[in-house]
Each structure stands twice: as structure tokens, then as C-alpha cells.
Amino acid sequence: MVKASTARRRTASAAAAAKQQRAWKRRRRKHMALPAGFQSGGRRYATLAEVMDPACPTMDGADLSEEQLARLTVTRIRRQKTFVLGLLGGGTISKRRAIAEVRSGSMLGRFLIEVEARTIALARETFSARPPSLKSLKATNQAIEGLRRA
Amino acid sequence: MSIILAIDSTSDDTVEVCEAFRADEVYPAFGTAGHEVRRLVNGTSTRPALAQALSKADVDMLSGSGHGLPDTFTGESKAPVLKVGQYEAAEVKDKIVHLLACLAGQELGADLVSNGCRAFFGYQIEFAFPLAAPHFFLRCDAEIDLALAEGATAGQAYQRAFAEYTSRALAVQQLGQPHMAAFLLLLRDNLVAPTVDAKWGDHNASLT
């Protein structure tokens, strides 16, 4: 016989995984609509959905110049609803300061360009797959809980 | 038993979060493992205080957090406490040094090793992270101290930190958070240690 507390824990875990799956789909929609490269002419942005569509001629990743990468980073930062970074010894980095750092080509600006380039690569990988199953999300949640407790 | 000199700056909000995390999660682990922790924090994280504390031959490791530049690690009010060309080799001789700070892996780390430091851990890039979850990032770096406290070699400590960054990045990527994963992987790939190159010391160095 399953104890009441165990049953409650299982129900909560299933509900959390279902919530995570909905959040995953929401994040995919958000990422797919964000600029991730340029249309083949190099002037207009291409969304991640367009970059991932083989029928859509786009430029991304290594095809982009430093100036294009900086423009892309500024636009992606600007489009984020909440953007607050902590920089060790540099305090809180607001959206406005992050954009200024990218435009000035500072070390922090270059770091932010690299973060966005890596994010795009990881987003392609993550969102080209089907949404994770509830079972795998439960396992991930447990792993993250374990990491937080450790 | 080894003696750990811990220096933490609290000159802004971000390093304050970092200092509080290390005070709660890292330094007690050294104590549990039987090591002694001597702390320089707030007004005492200064160049004179550090030079004096490091001049004692019994210190085995320096673990610090604060602002960093390619050739400098700073303390209170962002004043340099370790800067290339402005410290005595005897201060770092035979010690393990771990600096949780921006950029110090670029020049300062190798300079410390060329002056006798046994192993250096630090970052070649800015240590920046989304402020929504600072502990998620700081915990990865803390793995270096926790491993060394347990008697791991510098090589093993690096592998443990690398694995911590990787497993957290994979977990958040699985949840559809590639931005968090990107930060974790960039920090992981820019962590320097003897395993990455011998200019950062001996991967067999340990506290035992």
C-alpha cells in the first residue's frame, strides 16, 4: 500500500513536470521568434525559426561579421523582458549598460556577444527536438533539486 | 590540517552575495574537513593585511573572491591586493591559490605560479551571471574549494568543478533555458587550472 505522503509527493512531482513542459513550450515559442541571424542579404534579421528552416536562406553563426554579431546581441538583449546580470566586482548590469558595453566593444561586451552566440547554438539544439517527456522532466527536476541541495 | 587564508571583498552587491555564499557554504566545509580558515573580509581585505597574513609560512592556500582584472585581484574599495609585479614571491610560494574573480586567469594566475605558487584556479573571462540565480553559478566554482578541502588534487578539483558546470548546464538546457546553459558553459570553458595548462601549476598539488 502506498502511503498518503508518498502519493502526495508523486502528484506534486507530476504537476511540477507538467508545468515545466508548458514552460518549455513557452520558451521555445519565445526563442523561435528572437533574431538569431540575418536574411541572406545581411540586412534584415532572421528569427531562430527562419534560421532553422532549410527552405529559408539565412546567415548565422560563423557566417556573421563581428559587427553583425554585435547588432544581433544588442537586439536580443533589448528584446528580453527582464535582463539583470551580476558581474563580480562590477555590480549589477542593467539592460542599458549591457547594450552600451556591447556597442563599445569592451571585454564585458565581447563576453555578452559570446553568451548570445552560444545561446543561439544551444537553442537550435534544444528546440529542434520534441518537448521533453514528463518522465524525463521529473528526473531533471530531481537532479536540479539534488544540485541545489548539494 | 592545512591553513586556508580566505579573502572576500564586499565592495558591491554582487560580491556581497558571493561573500555570503562562501561564508555559508564553503568555509564551513574546510572546518569540517579539519582545516583552519583565517578570514580577511570587509575592512581587512586590504593589501597590507593580505601581505602580512601571507608572510606567515603556515598558510597553505589562498581562496578569494572579488573584482579582478587581467593582472590584478582587488579587495576593499577595489584597491589591488595582488597585482603582477607588486607582491613578494615568498607570499605565494608553495601555496594553492583560487580566485573567484573576473579575468585574473589571463595574466595574474601564471605570474603567481612563476613566483612559486603550486596551483592556480581562476577565470580568463568576466565572471557574470543572471542575477536571478547566483547560487546556481557560485556553487559550481565552490566545487574547487570543496574538493581541495576533502584532499583532492588540483587536477581532481578541476574535474569536479568542470563536471558541476556541465551537469547544471545540461539540466537547464533540458528545461528549455539555453541562456542559463550558455553562461554556465562559457564559465566552465574559461576556468583555468593546472589541468588546462602547466603554466597554472602542478595538477598533483593538494592540501594533504
Tab-separated table of N, CA and C in Angstrom, chain A residues 64-121:
chain	number	residue	atom	x	y	z
A	64	LEU	N	28.657	35.228	-39.735
A	64	LEU	CA	28.409	36.622	-39.383
A	64	LEU	C	29.690	37.390	-39.061
A	65	SER	N	29.706	38.667	-39.454
A	65	SER	CA	30.855	39.524	-39.132
A	65	SER	C	30.736	39.953	-37.664
A	66	GLU	N	31.821	40.522	-37.120
A	66	GLU	CA	31.784	40.992	-35.722
A	66	GLU	C	30.715	42.055	-35.534
A	67	GLU	N	30.575	42.905	-36.551
A	67	GLU	CA	29.591	43.996	-36.474
A	67	GLU	C	28.168	43.406	-36.458
A	68	GLN	N	27.949	42.387	-37.274
A	68	GLN	CA	26.617	41.749	-37.292
A	68	GLN	C	26.324	41.046	-35.971
A	69	LEU	N	27.363	40.386	-35.404
A	69	LEU	CA	27.178	39.703	-34.116
A	69	LEU	C	26.830	40.711	-33.017
A	70	ALA	N	27.492	41.865	-33.049
A	70	ALA	CA	27.214	42.896	-32.043
A	70	ALA	C	25.790	43.423	-32.209
A	71	ARG	N	25.369	43.674	-33.458
A	71	ARG	CA	23.998	44.162	-33.706
A	71	ARG	C	22.970	43.156	-33.223
A	72	LEU	N	23.251	41.898	-33.539
A	72	LEU	CA	22.333	40.818	-33.146
A	72	LEU	C	22.226	40.734	-31.616
A	73	THR	N	23.381	40.861	-30.945
A	73	THR	CA	23.396	40.783	-29.477
A	73	THR	C	22.596	41.926	-28.867
A	74	VAL	N	22.805	43.132	-29.387
A	74	VAL	CA	22.077	44.301	-28.862
A	74	VAL	C	20.567	44.073	-29.009
A	75	THR	N	20.152	43.597	-30.165
A	75	THR	CA	18.711	43.387	-30.390
A	75	THR	C	18.160	42.302	-29.477
A	76	ARG	N	18.915	41.231	-29.312
A	76	ARG	CA	18.445	40.145	-28.442
A	76	ARG	C	18.361	40.605	-26.984
A	77	ILE	N	19.331	41.386	-26.532
A	77	ILE	CA	19.287	41.887	-25.151
A	77	ILE	C	18.086	42.826	-24.993
A	78	ARG	N	17.902	43.689	-25.985
A	78	ARG	CA	16.802	44.660	-25.912
A	78	ARG	C	15.447	43.945	-25.824
A	79	ARG	N	15.323	42.806	-26.502
A	79	ARG	CA	14.034	42.105	-26.545
A	79	ARG	C	13.741	41.281	-25.281
A	80	GLN	N	14.723	41.139	-24.403
A	80	GLN	CA	14.477	40.351	-23.189
A	80	GLN	C	13.661	41.164	-22.199
A	81	LYS	N	12.630	40.517	-21.653
A	81	LYS	CA	11.740	41.233	-20.737
A	81	LYS	C	12.502	41.672	-19.487
A	82	THR	N	13.208	40.723	-18.909
A	82	THR	CA	13.999	41.062	-17.727
A	82	THR	C	15.454	40.717	-18.022
A	83	PHE	N	16.315	41.688	-17.843
A	83	PHE	CA	17.734	41.443	-18.086
A	83	PHE	C	18.517	42.107	-16.967
A	84	VAL	N	18.957	41.321	-16.009
A	84	VAL	CA	19.811	41.844	-14.940
A	84	VAL	C	20.914	40.826	-14.712
A	85	LEU	N	22.141	41.284	-14.880
A	85	LEU	CA	23.280	40.393	-14.640
A	85	LEU	C	24.047	40.865	-13.421
A	86	GLY	N	24.709	39.921	-12.783
A	86	GLY	CA	25.649	40.262	-11.723
A	86	GLY	C	27.043	40.090	-12.304
A	87	LEU	N	27.909	41.063	-12.063
A	87	LEU	CA	29.295	40.961	-12.525
A	87	LEU	C	30.174	41.091	-11.301
A	88	LEU	N	30.973	40.072	-11.032
A	88	LEU	CA	31.801	40.101	-9.823
A	88	LEU	C	32.696	41.330	-9.809
A	89	GLY	N	32.472	42.176	-8.848
A	89	GLY	CA	33.264	43.391	-8.738
A	89	GLY	C	32.753	44.529	-9.603
A	90	GLY	N	31.762	44.224	-10.437
A	90	GLY	CA	31.225	45.261	-11.325
A	90	GLY	C	29.787	45.580	-10.996
A	91	GLY	N	29.247	44.947	-9.955
A	91	GLY	CA	27.882	45.227	-9.520
A	91	GLY	C	26.834	44.678	-10.473
A	92	THR	N	25.695	45.349	-10.499
A	92	THR	CA	24.569	44.905	-11.309
A	92	THR	C	24.658	45.522	-12.708
A	93	ILE	N	24.432	44.682	-13.707
A	93	ILE	CA	24.498	45.163	-15.087
A	93	ILE	C	23.071	45.257	-15.629
A	94	SER	N	22.621	46.458	-15.894
A	94	SER	CA	21.271	46.662	-16.426
A	94	SER	C	21.276	46.437	-17.934
A	95	LYS	N	20.083	46.391	-18.490
A	95	LYS	CA	19.948	46.223	-19.942
A	95	LYS	C	20.677	47.363	-20.665
A	96	ARG	N	20.478	48.595	-20.177
A	96	ARG	CA	21.089	49.760	-20.828
A	96	ARG	C	22.617	49.657	-20.817
A	97	ARG	N	23.177	49.256	-19.640
A	97	ARG	CA	24.642	49.169	-19.560
A	97	ARG	C	25.159	48.022	-20.443
A	98	ALA	N	24.413	46.911	-20.454
A	98	ALA	CA	24.849	45.765	-21.277
A	98	ALA	C	24.934	46.183	-22.741
A	99	ILE	N	23.923	46.910	-23.211
A	99	ILE	CA	23.914	47.360	-24.614
A	99	ILE	C	25.090	48.300	-24.875
A	100	ALA	N	25.340	49.202	-23.918
A	100	ALA	CA	26.465	50.143	-24.086
A	100	ALA	C	27.798	49.386	-24.134
A	101	GLU	N	27.926	48.335	-23.318
A	101	GLU	CA	29.185	47.551	-23.288
A	101	GLU	C	29.394	46.836	-24.632
A	102	VAL	N	28.309	46.287	-25.185
A	102	VAL	CA	28.427	45.597	-26.483
A	102	VAL	C	28.838	46.591	-27.554
A	103	ARG	N	28.196	47.732	-27.553
A	103	ARG	CA	28.491	48.752	-28.585
A	103	ARG	C	29.918	49.278	-28.480
A	104	SER	N	30.444	49.356	-27.237
A	104	SER	CA	31.798	49.905	-27.074
A	104	SER	C	32.878	48.861	-27.338
A	105	GLY	N	32.470	47.590	-27.445
A	105	GLY	CA	33.453	46.531	-27.712
A	105	GLY	C	34.320	46.210	-26.507
A	106	SER	N	33.835	46.507	-25.301
A	106	SER	CA	34.599	46.218	-24.082
A	106	SER	C	34.701	44.706	-23.849
A	107	MET	N	35.496	44.319	-22.843
A	107	MET	CA	35.633	42.882	-22.546
A	107	MET	C	34.283	42.303	-22.147
A	108	LEU	N	33.520	43.062	-21.341
A	108	LEU	CA	32.191	42.584	-20.951
A	108	LEU	C	31.284	42.481	-22.179
A	109	GLY	N	31.407	43.460	-23.079
A	109	GLY	CA	30.606	43.434	-24.308
A	109	GLY	C	30.904	42.193	-25.135
A	110	ARG	N	32.194	41.874	-25.242
A	110	ARG	CA	32.587	40.682	-26.020
A	110	ARG	C	32.072	39.411	-25.348
A	111	PHE	N	32.094	39.413	-24.010
A	111	PHE	CA	31.557	38.268	-23.252
A	111	PHE	C	30.066	38.102	-23.577
A	112	LEU	N	29.335	39.215	-23.598
A	112	LEU	CA	27.889	39.146	-23.855
A	112	LEU	C	27.600	38.664	-25.279
A	113	ILE	N	28.452	39.069	-26.227
A	113	ILE	CA	28.288	38.597	-27.612
A	113	ILE	C	28.479	37.075	-27.653
A	114	GLU	N	29.470	36.617	-26.903
A	114	GLU	CA	29.736	35.172	-26.876
A	114	GLU	C	28.581	34.402	-26.209
A	115	VAL	N	28.022	35.004	-25.156
A	115	VAL	CA	26.881	34.369	-24.477
A	115	VAL	C	25.718	34.202	-25.457
A	116	GLU	N	25.436	35.267	-26.214
A	116	GLU	CA	24.292	35.184	-27.139
A	116	GLU	C	24.563	34.195	-28.272
A	117	ALA	N	25.813	34.189	-28.780
A	117	ALA	CA	26.148	33.241	-29.856
A	117	ALA	C	25.969	31.803	-29.359
A	118	ARG	N	26.418	31.566	-28.130
A	118	ARG	CA	26.298	30.220	-27.551
A	118	ARG	C	24.832	29.887	-27.277
A	119	THR	N	24.085	30.892	-26.820
A	119	THR	CA	22.664	30.673	-26.540
A	119	THR	C	21.938	30.244	-27.820
A	120	ILE	N	22.255	30.914	-28.934
A	120	ILE	CA	21.600	30.575	-30.204
A	120	ILE	C	21.930	29.127	-30.596
A	121	ALA	N	23.209	28.761	-30.465
A	121	ALA	CA	23.614	27.392	-30.817
A	121	ALA	C	22.889	26.374	-29.933
